[in-house]
CSV table of C-alpha atoms in Angstrom, one decimal:
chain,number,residue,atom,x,y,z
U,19,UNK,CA,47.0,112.5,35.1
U,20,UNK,CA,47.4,116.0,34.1
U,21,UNK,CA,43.5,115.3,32.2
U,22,UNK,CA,42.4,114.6,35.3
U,23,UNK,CA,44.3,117.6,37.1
U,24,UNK,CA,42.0,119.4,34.5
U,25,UNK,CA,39.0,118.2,35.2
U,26,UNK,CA,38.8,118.6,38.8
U,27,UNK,CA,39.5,122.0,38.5
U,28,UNK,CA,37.2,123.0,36.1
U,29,UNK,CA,34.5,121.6,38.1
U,30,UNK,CA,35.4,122.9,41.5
U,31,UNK,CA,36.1,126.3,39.3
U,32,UNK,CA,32.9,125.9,37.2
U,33,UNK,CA,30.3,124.5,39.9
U,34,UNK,CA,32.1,128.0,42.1
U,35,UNK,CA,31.6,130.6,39.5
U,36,UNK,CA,28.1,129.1,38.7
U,37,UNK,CA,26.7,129.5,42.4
U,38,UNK,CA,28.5,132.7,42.9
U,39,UNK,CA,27.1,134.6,39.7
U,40,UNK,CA,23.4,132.8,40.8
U,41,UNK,CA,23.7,134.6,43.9
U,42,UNK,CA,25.3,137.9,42.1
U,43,UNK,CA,22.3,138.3,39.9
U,44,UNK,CA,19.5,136.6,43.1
U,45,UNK,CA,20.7,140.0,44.5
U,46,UNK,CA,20.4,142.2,41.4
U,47,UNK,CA,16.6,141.2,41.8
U,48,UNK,CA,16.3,141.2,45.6
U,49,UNK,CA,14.4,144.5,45.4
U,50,UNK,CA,12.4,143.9,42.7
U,51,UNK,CA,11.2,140.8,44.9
U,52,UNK,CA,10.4,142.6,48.4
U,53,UNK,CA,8.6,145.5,47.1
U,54,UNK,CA,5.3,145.1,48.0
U,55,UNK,CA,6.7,144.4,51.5
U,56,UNK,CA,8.5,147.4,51.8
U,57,UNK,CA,5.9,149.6,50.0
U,58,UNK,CA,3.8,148.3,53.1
U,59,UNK,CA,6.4,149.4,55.2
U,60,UNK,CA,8.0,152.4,54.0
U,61,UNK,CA,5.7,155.2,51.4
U,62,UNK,CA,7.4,154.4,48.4
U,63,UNK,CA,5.7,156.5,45.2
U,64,UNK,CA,6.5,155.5,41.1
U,65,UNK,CA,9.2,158.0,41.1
U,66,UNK,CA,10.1,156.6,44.0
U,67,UNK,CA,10.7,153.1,42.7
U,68,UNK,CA,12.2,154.4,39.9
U,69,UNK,CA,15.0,156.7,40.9
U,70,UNK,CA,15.7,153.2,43.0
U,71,UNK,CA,16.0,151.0,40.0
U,72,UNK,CA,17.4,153.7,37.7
U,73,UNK,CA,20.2,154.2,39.8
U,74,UNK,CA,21.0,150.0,39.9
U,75,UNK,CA,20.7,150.2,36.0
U,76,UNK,CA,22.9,153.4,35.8
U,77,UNK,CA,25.6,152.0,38.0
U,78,UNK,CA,25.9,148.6,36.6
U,79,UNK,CA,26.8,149.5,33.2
U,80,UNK,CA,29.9,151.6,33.8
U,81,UNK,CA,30.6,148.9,36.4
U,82,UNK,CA,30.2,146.5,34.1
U,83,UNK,CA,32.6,148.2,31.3
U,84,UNK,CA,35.4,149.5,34.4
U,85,UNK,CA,35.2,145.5,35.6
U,86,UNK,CA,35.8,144.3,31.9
U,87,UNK,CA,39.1,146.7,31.7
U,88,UNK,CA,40.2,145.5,35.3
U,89,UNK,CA,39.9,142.0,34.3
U,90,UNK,CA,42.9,142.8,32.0
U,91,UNK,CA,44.8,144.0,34.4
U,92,UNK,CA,44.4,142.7,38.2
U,93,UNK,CA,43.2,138.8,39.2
U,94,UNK,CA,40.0,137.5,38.5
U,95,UNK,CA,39.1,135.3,41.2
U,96,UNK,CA,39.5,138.4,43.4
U,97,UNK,CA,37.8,140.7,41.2
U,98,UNK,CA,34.7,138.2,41.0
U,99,UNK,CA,34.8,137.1,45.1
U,100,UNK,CA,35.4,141.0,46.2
U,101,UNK,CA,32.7,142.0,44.1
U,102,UNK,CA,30.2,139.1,45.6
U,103,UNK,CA,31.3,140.1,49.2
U,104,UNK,CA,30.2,144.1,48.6
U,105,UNK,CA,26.8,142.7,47.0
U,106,UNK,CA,26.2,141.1,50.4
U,107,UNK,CA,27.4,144.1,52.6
U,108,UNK,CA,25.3,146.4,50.6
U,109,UNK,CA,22.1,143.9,51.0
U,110,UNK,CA,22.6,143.9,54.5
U,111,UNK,CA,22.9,147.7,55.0
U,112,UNK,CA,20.0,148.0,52.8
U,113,UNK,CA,17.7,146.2,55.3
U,114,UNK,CA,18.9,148.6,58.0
U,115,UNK,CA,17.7,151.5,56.1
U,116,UNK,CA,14.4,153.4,55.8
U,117,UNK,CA,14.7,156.2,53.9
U,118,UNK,CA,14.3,156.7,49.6
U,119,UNK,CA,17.9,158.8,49.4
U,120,UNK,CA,19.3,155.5,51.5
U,121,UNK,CA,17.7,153.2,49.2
U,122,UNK,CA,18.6,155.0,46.3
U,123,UNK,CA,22.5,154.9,47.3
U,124,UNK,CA,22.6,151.7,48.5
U,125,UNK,CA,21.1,150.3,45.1
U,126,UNK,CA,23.7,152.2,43.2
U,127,UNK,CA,26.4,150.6,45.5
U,128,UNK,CA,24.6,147.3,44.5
U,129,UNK,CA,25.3,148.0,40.4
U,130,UNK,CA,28.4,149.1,41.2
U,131,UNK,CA,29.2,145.9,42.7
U,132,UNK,CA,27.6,143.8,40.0
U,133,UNK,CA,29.3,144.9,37.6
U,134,UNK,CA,32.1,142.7,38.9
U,135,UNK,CA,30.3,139.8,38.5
U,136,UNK,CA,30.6,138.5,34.9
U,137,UNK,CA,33.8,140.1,32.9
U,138,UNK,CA,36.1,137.8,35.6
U,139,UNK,CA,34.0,134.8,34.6
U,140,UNK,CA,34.7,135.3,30.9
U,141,UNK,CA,38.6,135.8,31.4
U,142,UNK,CA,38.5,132.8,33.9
U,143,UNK,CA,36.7,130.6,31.3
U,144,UNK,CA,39.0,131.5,28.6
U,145,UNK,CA,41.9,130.3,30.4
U,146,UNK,CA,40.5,127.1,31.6
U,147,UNK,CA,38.9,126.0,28.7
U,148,UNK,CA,40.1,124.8,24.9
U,149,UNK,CA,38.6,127.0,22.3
U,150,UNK,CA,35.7,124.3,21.1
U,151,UNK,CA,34.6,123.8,24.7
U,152,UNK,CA,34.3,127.9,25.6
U,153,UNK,CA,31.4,128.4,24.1
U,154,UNK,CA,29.4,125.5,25.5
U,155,UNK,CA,30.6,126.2,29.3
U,156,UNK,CA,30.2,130.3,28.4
U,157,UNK,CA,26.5,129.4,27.7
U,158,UNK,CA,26.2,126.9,30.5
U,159,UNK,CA,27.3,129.5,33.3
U,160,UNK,CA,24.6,132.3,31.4
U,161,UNK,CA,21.7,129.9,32.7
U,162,UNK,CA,22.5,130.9,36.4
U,163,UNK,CA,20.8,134.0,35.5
U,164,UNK,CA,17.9,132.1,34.5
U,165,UNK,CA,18.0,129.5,38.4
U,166,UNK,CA,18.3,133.2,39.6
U,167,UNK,CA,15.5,134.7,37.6
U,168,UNK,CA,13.3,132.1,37.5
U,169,UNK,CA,13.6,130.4,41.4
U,170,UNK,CA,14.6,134.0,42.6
U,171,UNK,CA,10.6,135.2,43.5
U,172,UNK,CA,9.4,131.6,44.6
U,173,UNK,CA,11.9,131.8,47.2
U,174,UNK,CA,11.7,135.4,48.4
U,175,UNK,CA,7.9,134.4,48.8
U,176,UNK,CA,8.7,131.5,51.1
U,177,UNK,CA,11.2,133.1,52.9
U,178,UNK,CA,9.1,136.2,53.6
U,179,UNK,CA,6.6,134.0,54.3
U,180,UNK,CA,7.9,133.5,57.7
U,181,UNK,CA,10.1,136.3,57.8
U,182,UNK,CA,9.9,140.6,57.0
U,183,UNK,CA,11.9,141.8,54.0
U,184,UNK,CA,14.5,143.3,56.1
U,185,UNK,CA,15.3,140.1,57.4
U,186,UNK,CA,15.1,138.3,53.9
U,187,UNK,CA,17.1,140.9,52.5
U,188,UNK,CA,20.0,140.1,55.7
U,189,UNK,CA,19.8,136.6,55.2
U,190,UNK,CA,20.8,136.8,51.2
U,191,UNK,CA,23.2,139.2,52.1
U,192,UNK,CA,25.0,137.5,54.4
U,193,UNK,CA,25.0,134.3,52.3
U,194,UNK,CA,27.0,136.0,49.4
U,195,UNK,CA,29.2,137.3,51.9
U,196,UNK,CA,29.8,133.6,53.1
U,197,UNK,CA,29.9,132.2,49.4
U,198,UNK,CA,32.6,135.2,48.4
U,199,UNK,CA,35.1,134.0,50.6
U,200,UNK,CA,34.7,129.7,49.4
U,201,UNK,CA,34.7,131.5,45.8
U,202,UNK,CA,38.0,133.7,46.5
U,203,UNK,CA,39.4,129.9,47.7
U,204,UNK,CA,38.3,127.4,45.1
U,205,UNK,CA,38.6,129.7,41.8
U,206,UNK,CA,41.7,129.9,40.1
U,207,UNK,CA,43.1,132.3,37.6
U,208,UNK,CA,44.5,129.7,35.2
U,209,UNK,CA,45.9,126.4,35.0
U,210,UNK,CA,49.7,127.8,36.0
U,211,UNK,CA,48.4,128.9,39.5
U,212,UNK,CA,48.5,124.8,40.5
U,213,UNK,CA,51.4,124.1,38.2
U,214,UNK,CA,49.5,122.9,34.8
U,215,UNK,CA,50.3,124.0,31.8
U,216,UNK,CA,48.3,126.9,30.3
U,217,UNK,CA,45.8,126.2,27.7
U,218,UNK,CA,47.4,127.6,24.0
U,219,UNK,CA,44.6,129.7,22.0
U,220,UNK,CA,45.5,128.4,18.7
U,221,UNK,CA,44.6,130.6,15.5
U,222,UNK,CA,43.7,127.9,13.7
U,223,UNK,CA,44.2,123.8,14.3
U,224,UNK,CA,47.5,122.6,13.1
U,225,UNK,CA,48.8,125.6,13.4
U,226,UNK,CA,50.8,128.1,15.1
U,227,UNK,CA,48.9,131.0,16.3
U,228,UNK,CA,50.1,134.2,17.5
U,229,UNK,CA,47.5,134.8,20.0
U,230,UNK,CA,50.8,134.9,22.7
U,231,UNK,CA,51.8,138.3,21.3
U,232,UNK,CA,50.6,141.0,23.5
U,233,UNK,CA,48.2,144.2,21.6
U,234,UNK,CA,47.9,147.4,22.5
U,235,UNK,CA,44.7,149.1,23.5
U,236,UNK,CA,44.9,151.1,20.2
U,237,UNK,CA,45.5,148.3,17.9
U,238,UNK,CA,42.4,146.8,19.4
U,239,UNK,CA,39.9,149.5,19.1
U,240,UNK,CA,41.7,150.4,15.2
U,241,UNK,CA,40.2,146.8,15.1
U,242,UNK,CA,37.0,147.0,12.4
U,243,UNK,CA,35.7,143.8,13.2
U,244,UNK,CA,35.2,144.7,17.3
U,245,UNK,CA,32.9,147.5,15.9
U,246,UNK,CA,30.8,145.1,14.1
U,247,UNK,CA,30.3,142.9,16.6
U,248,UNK,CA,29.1,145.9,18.9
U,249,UNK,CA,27.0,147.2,16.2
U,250,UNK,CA,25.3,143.5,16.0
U,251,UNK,CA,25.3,143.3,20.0
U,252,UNK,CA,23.3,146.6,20.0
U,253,UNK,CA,20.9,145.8,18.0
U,254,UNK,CA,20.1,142.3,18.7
U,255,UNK,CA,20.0,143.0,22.5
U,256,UNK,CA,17.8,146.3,22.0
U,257,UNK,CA,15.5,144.1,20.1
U,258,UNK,CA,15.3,141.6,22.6
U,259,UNK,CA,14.8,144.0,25.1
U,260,UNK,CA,11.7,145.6,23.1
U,261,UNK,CA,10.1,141.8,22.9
U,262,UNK,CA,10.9,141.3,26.9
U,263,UNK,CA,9.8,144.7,27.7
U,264,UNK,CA,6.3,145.5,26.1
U,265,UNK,CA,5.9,142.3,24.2
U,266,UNK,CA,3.2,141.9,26.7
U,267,UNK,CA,1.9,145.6,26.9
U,268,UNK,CA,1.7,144.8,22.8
U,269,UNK,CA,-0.6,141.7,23.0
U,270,UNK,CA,-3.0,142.9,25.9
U,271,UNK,CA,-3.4,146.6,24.7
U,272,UNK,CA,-3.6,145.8,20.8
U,273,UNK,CA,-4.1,142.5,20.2
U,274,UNK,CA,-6.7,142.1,22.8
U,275,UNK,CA,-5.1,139.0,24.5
U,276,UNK,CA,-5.9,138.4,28.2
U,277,UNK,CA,-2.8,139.0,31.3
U,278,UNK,CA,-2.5,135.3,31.6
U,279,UNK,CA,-1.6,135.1,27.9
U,280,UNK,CA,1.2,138.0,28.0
U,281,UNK,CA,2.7,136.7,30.8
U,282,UNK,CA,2.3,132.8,29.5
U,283,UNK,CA,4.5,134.7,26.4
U,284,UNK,CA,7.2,136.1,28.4
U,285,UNK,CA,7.5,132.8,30.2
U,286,UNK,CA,7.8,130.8,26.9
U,287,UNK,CA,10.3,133.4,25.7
U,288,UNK,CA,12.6,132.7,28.8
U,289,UNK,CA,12.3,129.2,28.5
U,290,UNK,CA,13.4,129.3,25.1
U,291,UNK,CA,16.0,131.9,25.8
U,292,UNK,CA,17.7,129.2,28.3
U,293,UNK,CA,17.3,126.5,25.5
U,294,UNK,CA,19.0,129.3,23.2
U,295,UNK,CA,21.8,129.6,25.2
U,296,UNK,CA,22.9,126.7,25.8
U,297,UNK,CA,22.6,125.5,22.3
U,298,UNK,CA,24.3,127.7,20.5
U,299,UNK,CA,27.5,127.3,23.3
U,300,UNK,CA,27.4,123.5,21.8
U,301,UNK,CA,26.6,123.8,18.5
U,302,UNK,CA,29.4,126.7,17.8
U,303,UNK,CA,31.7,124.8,19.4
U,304,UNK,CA,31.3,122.1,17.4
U,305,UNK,CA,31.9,124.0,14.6
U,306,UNK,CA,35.3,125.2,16.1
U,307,UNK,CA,36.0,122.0,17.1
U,308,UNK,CA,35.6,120.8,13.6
U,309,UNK,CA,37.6,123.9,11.4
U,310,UNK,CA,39.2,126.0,14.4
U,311,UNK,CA,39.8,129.4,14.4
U,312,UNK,CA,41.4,131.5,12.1
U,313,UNK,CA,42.2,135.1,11.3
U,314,UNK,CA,39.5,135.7,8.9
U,315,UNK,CA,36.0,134.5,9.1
U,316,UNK,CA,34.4,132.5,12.4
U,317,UNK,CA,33.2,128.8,12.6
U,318,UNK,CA,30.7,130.8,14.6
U,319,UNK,CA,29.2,133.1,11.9
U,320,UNK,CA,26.9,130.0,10.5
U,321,UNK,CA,25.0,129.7,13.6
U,322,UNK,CA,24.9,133.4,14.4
U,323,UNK,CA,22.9,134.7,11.2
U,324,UNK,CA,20.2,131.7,11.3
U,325,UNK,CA,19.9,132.6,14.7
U,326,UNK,CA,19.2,136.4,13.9
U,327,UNK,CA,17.2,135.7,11.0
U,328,UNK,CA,15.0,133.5,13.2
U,329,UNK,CA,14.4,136.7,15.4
U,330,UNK,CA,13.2,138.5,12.3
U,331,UNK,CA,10.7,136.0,11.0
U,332,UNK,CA,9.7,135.4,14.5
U,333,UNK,CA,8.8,138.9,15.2
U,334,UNK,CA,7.6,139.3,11.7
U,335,UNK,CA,4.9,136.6,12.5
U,336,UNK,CA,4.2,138.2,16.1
U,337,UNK,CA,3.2,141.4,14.4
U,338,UNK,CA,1.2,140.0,11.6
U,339,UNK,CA,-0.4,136.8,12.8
U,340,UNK,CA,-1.2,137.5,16.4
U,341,UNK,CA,-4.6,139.4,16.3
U,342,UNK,CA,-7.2,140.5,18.2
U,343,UNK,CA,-9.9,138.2,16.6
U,344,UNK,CA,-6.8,135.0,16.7
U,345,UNK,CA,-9.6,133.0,18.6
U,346,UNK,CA,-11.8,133.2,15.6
U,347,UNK,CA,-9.7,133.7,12.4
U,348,UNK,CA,-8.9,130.2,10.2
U,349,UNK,CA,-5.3,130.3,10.2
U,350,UNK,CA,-3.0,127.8,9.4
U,351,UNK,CA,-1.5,127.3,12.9
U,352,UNK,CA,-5.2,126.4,13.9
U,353,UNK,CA,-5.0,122.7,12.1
U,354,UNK,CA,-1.2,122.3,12.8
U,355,UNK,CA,-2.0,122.7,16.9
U,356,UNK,CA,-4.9,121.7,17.0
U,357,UNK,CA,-4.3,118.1,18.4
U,358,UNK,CA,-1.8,119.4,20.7
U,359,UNK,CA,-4.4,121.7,22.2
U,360,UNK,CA,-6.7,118.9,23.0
U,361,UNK,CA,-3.9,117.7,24.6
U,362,UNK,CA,-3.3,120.3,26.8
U,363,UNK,CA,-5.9,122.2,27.3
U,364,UNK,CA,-5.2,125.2,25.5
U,365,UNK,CA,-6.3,127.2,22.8
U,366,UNK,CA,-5.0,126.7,18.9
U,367,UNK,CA,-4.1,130.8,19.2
U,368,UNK,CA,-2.7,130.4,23.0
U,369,UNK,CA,-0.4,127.7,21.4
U,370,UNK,CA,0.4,129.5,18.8
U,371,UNK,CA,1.5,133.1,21.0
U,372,UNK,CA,3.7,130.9,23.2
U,373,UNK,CA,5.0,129.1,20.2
U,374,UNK,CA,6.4,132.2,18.8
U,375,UNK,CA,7.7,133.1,22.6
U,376,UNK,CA,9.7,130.2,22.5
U,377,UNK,CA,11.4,130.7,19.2
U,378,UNK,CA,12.0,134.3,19.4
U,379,UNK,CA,13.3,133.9,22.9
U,380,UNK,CA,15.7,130.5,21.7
U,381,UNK,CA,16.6,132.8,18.4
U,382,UNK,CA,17.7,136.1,20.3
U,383,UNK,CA,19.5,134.8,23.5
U,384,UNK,CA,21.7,132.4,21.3
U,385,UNK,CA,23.2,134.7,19.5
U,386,UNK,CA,23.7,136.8,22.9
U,387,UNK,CA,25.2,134.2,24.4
U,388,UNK,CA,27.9,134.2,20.8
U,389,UNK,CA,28.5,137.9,20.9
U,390,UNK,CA,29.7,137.3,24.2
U,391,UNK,CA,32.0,134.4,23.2
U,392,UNK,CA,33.1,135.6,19.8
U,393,UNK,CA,34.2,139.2,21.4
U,394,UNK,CA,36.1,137.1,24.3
U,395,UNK,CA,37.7,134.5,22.0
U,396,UNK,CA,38.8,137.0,19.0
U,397,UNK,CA,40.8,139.5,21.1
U,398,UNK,CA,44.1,139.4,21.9
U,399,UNK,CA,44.6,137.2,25.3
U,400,UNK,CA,45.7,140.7,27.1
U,401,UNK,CA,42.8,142.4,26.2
U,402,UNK,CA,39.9,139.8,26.0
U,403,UNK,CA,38.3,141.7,29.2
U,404,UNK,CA,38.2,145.2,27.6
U,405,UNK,CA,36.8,143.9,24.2
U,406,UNK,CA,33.9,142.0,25.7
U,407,UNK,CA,33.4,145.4,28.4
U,408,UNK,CA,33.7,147.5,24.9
U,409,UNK,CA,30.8,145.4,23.0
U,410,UNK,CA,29.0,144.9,26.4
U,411,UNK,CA,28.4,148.6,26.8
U,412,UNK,CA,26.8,149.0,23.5
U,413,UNK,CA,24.6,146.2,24.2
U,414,UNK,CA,23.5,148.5,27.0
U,415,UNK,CA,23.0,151.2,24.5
U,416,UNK,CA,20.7,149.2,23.1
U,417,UNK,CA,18.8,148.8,26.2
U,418,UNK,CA,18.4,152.1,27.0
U,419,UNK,CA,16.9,152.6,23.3
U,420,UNK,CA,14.1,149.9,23.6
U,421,UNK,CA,13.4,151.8,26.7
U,422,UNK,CA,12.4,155.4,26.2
U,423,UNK,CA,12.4,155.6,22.2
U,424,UNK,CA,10.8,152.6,21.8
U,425,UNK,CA,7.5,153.9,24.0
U,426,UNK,CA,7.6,157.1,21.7
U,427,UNK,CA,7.5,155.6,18.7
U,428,UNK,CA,4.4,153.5,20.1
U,429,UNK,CA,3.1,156.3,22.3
U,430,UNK,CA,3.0,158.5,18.5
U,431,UNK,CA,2.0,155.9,16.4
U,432,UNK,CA,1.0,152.3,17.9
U,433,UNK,CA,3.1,149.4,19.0
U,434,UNK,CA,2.4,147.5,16.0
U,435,UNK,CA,4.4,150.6,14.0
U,436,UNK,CA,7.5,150.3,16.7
U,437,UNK,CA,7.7,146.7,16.8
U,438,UNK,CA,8.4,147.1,12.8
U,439,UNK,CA,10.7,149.5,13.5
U,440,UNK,CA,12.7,147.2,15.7
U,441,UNK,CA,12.0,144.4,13.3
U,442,UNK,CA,13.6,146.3,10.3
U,443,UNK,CA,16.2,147.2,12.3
U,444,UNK,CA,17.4,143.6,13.3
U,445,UNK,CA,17.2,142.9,9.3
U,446,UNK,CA,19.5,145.0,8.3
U,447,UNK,CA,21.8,144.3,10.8
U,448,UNK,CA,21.6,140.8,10.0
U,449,UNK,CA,22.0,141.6,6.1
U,450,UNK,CA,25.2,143.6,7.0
U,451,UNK,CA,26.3,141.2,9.2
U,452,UNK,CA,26.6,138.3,6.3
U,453,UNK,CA,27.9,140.5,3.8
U,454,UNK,CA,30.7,141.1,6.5
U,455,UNK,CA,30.5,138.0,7.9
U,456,UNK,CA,34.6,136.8,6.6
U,457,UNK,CA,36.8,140.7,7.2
U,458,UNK,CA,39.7,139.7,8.9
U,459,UNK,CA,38.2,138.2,13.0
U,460,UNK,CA,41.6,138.3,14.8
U,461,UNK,CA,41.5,141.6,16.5
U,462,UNK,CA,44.9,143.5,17.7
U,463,UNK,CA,48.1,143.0,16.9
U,464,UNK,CA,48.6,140.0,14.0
U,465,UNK,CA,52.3,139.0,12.3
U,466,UNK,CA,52.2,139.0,9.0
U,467,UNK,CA,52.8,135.4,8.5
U,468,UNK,CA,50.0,134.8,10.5
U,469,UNK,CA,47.7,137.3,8.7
């Protein structure tokens, strides 16, 4: 009976946090989708457009970190829904407005409210779901990003098909404001809020953990092991952010490779980002499921270094086999695609760009997807919200520096020299991380029986 209790739950909690944090990142992007229309509409310049989006970006990581600390401290459910509702009053003012400074605002009002978005599903997940199932559904609820990415254009191009922006822009606004209020009713903190018992995150199976006692905020960041995991975050997301940023700018202006190709690649690296995901949810957890948790060490660790080291040999190959003469060289990718080519169409060298797409995307969003997880699942109950805001923000570190630094490095040199940069960068992050791989995991407070 209680099973069952359980189950309906987590799908009524699940199936609300999943269309919720669709429509939270649908309106991250609404912008991005309407802006030819409002260029039409409204003079809108580059520095324009930027100072716009800047402002989102700006706003959304200190949102982001502030709603990871909050999470600790005041109700999910409400922190998630009240965040949702704001996204859909600030899309709705937004299509009232006309002016860049308005726009500007407005968008940073949007960030601010995104923010609030992902840190209550984490804490929410935790407490509804046993430590060899977290991953999985962690991963599971990531994809919405990709329904919300990947749908998110098609239907702002039907919809303004009929309709202007401002009145595509109301319409999406108004339906978060609609879903925030079912979301504030259907999500639940934790099991206790409709009298189940609360889900025990054991150290290790078979034994007694001592993930009830409470840390401090101190004993957490005195915590060595919350530092590596930022360190890796960084740098894996900054190099993923480098492939989904000028990956394409790389293969047209340097490797001679046609638009439709580039944007083929950033395609194939989505879709195997989503594959990514998902898969390493499942396959970590099985890993937990089979040795638990412990104090020193993760079950986690195995799957997080091949995934890594995939990125490097992937990119390695993008910057050494993809050429401009790829239609015409002999390589040894020609023979093994070849019948698959004939099958579809395709070039051998087409095949072979997408190919390495897919894997770098399924190699670098997996082990995005386990930062995410291990950070959450490693700290103290109390304090899982902060830790995961804590190695969160320097994932957006690592952003920023595929942004600006990267397109020096490439605007001195070539891209070529700063995609080895990036490339060197993500090996020895992964060679540190296996020599580290088993210092003491638990962060915060642990009794020394325990330890």
């Amino acid at each position: 009976m209680a099973a069952g209790g359980y189950g309906r739950y987590r799908a009524l909690i699940f199936a609300a946090m999943f269309v919720g944090y669709t429509l939270y990142y649908f309106n991250r992007k609404t912008f991005s989708f309407v802006m030819p229309a409002v260029m039409a509409e409204v003079p809108l310049g580059k520095d324009e457009l930027g100072l716009i989006t800047s402002s989102q970006s700006a706003a959304y990581a200190i949102s982001k970190f502030v709603s990871g600390v909050l999470s600790d401290q005041m109700s999910a459910r409400w922190l998630f829904s009240s965040g949702l509702l704001m996204v859909g009053l600030v899309n709705v003012v937004f299509s009232w407005s006309s002016t860049v400074m308005a726009f500007a605002g407005l968008w940073f009002l949007n960030g601010l409210a995104q923010g609030l978005g992902w840190p209550p599903c984490g804490k929410i997940l935790r407490k509804w779901f046993e430590p060899s199932q977290f991953g999985t559904w962690w991963a599971i609820l990531s994809t919405s990003m990709n329904l919300a990415g990947g749908l998110g254009p098609i239907v702002a191009a039907l919809v303004s098909m009929n309709y202007d922006w401002r009145n595509t822009l109301s319409f999406s606004g108004f339906t978060c404001m609609v879903v925030s209020f079912i979301c504030l009713v259907l999500i639940k903190n934790e099991p206790s809020d409709v009298g189940l018992p609360n889900i025990e995150q054991g150290a290790k199976k078979g034994k007694k953990g001592s993930s009830s006692d409470n840390s401090t905020l101190t004993e957490l960041l005195l915590s060595p092991y919350l530092w590596v995991l930022s360190t890796g975050y960084l740098v894996v997301f900054g190099v993923k952010t480098c492939c989904t940023d000028w990956g394409q700018l790389f293969l047209i202006q340097e490797r001679g490779q046609s638009m439709l190709v580039g944007s083929s690649y950033m395609s194939a690296l989505e879709i195997g980002g989503l594959v990514g995901s998902i898969a390493a949810g499942y396959l970590s957890d099985r890993a937990v499921a089979k040795v638990g948790l412990s104090s020193y060490g993760n079950p986690r660790h195995g799957l997080l270094l091949s995934m890594m080291a995939g990125m490097c040999v992937s990119m390695f190959l993008f910057r050494i086999t993809v050429t401009g003469d790829s239609p015409k060289g002999n390589h040894f990718w020609t023979v093994a695609l070849q019948p698959l080519a004939d099958l579809t169409g395709l070039k051998e060298h087409e095949l072979w760009i997408l190919t390495l797409g897919a894997v770098f995307g399924f190699s670098s969003y997996g082990p995005i997807a386990l930062f995410g997880v291990i950070a959450n699942e490693s700290a103290p109950a109390n304090l899982c919200g902060t830790s995961h805001a804590i190695v969160a923000l320097m994932a957006n570190v690592g952003g920023f520096l595929a942004g600006l630094p990267f397109s020096t490095i490439a605007k001195h040199y070539s891209w070529a020299t700063a995609f080895w940069v990036a490339e060197v960068t993500c090996i020895a992050s992964t060679v540190a991380f296996f020599f580290l791989r088993n210092i003491r995991t638990k962060m915060g407070r642990i009794s020394k029986k325990a330890d």
